[in-house]
Every structure is written in C-alpha cells, then in structure tokens.
Amino acid sequence: MGLAWTASALGDLGSGVAVAVLAAGVAAAAVLLAGVRRLRRADARPTAPSSSFDPSQVRRRFNLVVAGEIAVIAAAANILGRTGHSRWIPAVICAAVGLHFVPLARLFGLGLYYATAVALCLVAALTMFLGATGASESLWRLLPGLGTALVLWATGARLLATTPTGSKVRP
C-alpha cells in the first residue's frame, strides 16, 4: 500500500523527482516483500494449533474492519466530491486508513498499530490544516501520499525487524 500512496503523489512532482521517488518506492516495497517472504518461508514448518487462536475468527474480524473502512471512505469521497471539496479526499482517506489500525492493533495484539494510527491521523490533520490555510493545491495530494507511504513503510520495516525468524507470522 505504501507504493500505491507514493503513486498517488507522483503527478504533483516534476518528472525527474517523480522517477526518483517512484524508484525509491519500488525499492522499499521490494525490500519489505523480500523480508515477508523470508519470514513466511521460516514460518512454513507445521506447528501444533494454538487453542487461543482461531484463524477464521481473526479473518472475519479483519474483513469487518476493512469493510467498514471501505464504506467510510466511499461515503466520504462521495459526499466531498458532490459538495465541491474533492481536494479533501486524500486527507480523509488517510485518516480513515489511520483509524482502521486501531481495531487491528487489538485484533493482532500489535501496539505498533496504535502508533501507526496516530501517525496517519497526524498526516491527515496536518494536510487538512495546511490545506485549509491556503497551501498549494498540490499539497492536498503530496502530503497524504508521501506521508502515508512513509508511515506504512516504517510500520512494515519495524514489524520485520521485531518479528523473530521462526515465529508464527499471522496475516
């Protein structure tokens, strides 16, 4: 998702800068995906199922959180677009993505997700504040695009750095 957020900001960058930012985004995504692949390979050993972990319940709750997030984003984008405030859409999406990490923190037992939620909501709030005070039109896409990408990559990197090889990695 970090790469998608980066791509959302590229149109507001000069072509040379956009290529460099995109290359950095692709490199970051590749490094994180390679790390996940390494962990999944180490995780491939069969283990006895934990009585406290029910994958179907986790999957169901995760799907409910994501469905709620998508519904909020769709409704907000619709309302903002219809009322002539479409420049606010990236910041509102950033806030919704941030807020969806709150229930995920509890679901997965990851305190890091609370920090991710706060960081994303701060990016959204800063975008809204600066945009409302007359900052350039491009800020409405650049700040949430690149800010969200950096937060998501930092979260992924932190998870990879703190997940011991051989531990059970849960989606």
Short mmCIF file of N, CA and C in Angstrom, two decimals, residues 120-132 139 143:
data_model
loop_
_atom_site.label_atom_id
_atom_site.label_comp_id
_atom_site.label_asym_id
_atom_site.label_seq_id
_atom_site.Cartn_x
_atom_site.Cartn_y
_atom_site.Cartn_z
N LEU A 120 -0.69 8.33 11.04
CA LEU A 120 -1.51 8.57 9.86
C LEU A 120 -2.54 9.67 10.12
N CYS A 121 -3.13 9.68 11.29
CA CYS A 121 -4.10 10.74 11.61
C CYS A 121 -3.41 12.10 11.71
N LEU A 122 -2.17 12.13 12.18
CA LEU A 122 -1.42 13.38 12.20
C LEU A 122 -1.11 13.87 10.78
N VAL A 123 -0.76 12.96 9.88
CA VAL A 123 -0.54 13.34 8.47
C VAL A 123 -1.82 13.92 7.89
N ALA A 124 -2.95 13.27 8.16
CA ALA A 124 -4.24 13.76 7.66
C ALA A 124 -4.57 15.13 8.26
N ALA A 125 -4.38 15.28 9.56
CA ALA A 125 -4.69 16.55 10.22
C ALA A 125 -3.79 17.68 9.72
N LEU A 126 -2.51 17.39 9.53
CA LEU A 126 -1.58 18.39 9.02
C LEU A 126 -1.98 18.80 7.60
N THR A 127 -2.35 17.83 6.78
CA THR A 127 -2.80 18.13 5.42
C THR A 127 -4.02 19.04 5.46
N MET A 128 -4.98 18.69 6.28
CA MET A 128 -6.21 19.49 6.37
C MET A 128 -5.92 20.89 6.88
N PHE A 129 -5.06 20.99 7.89
CA PHE A 129 -4.73 22.30 8.45
C PHE A 129 -4.02 23.17 7.42
N LEU A 130 -2.95 22.63 6.84
CA LEU A 130 -2.18 23.42 5.86
C LEU A 130 -3.02 23.73 4.62
N GLY A 131 -3.79 22.75 4.18
CA GLY A 131 -4.64 22.98 3.01
C GLY A 131 -5.70 24.03 3.27
N ALA A 132 -6.30 24.01 4.44
CA ALA A 132 -7.35 24.97 4.78
C ALA A 132 -6.79 26.38 4.98
N LEU A 139 -0.30 20.27 -2.36
CA LEU A 139 -0.11 19.75 -1.01
C LEU A 139 -1.19 18.74 -0.64
N LEU A 143 1.25 15.58 0.51
CA LEU A 143 1.45 15.28 1.92
C LEU A 143 0.79 13.96 2.33
#
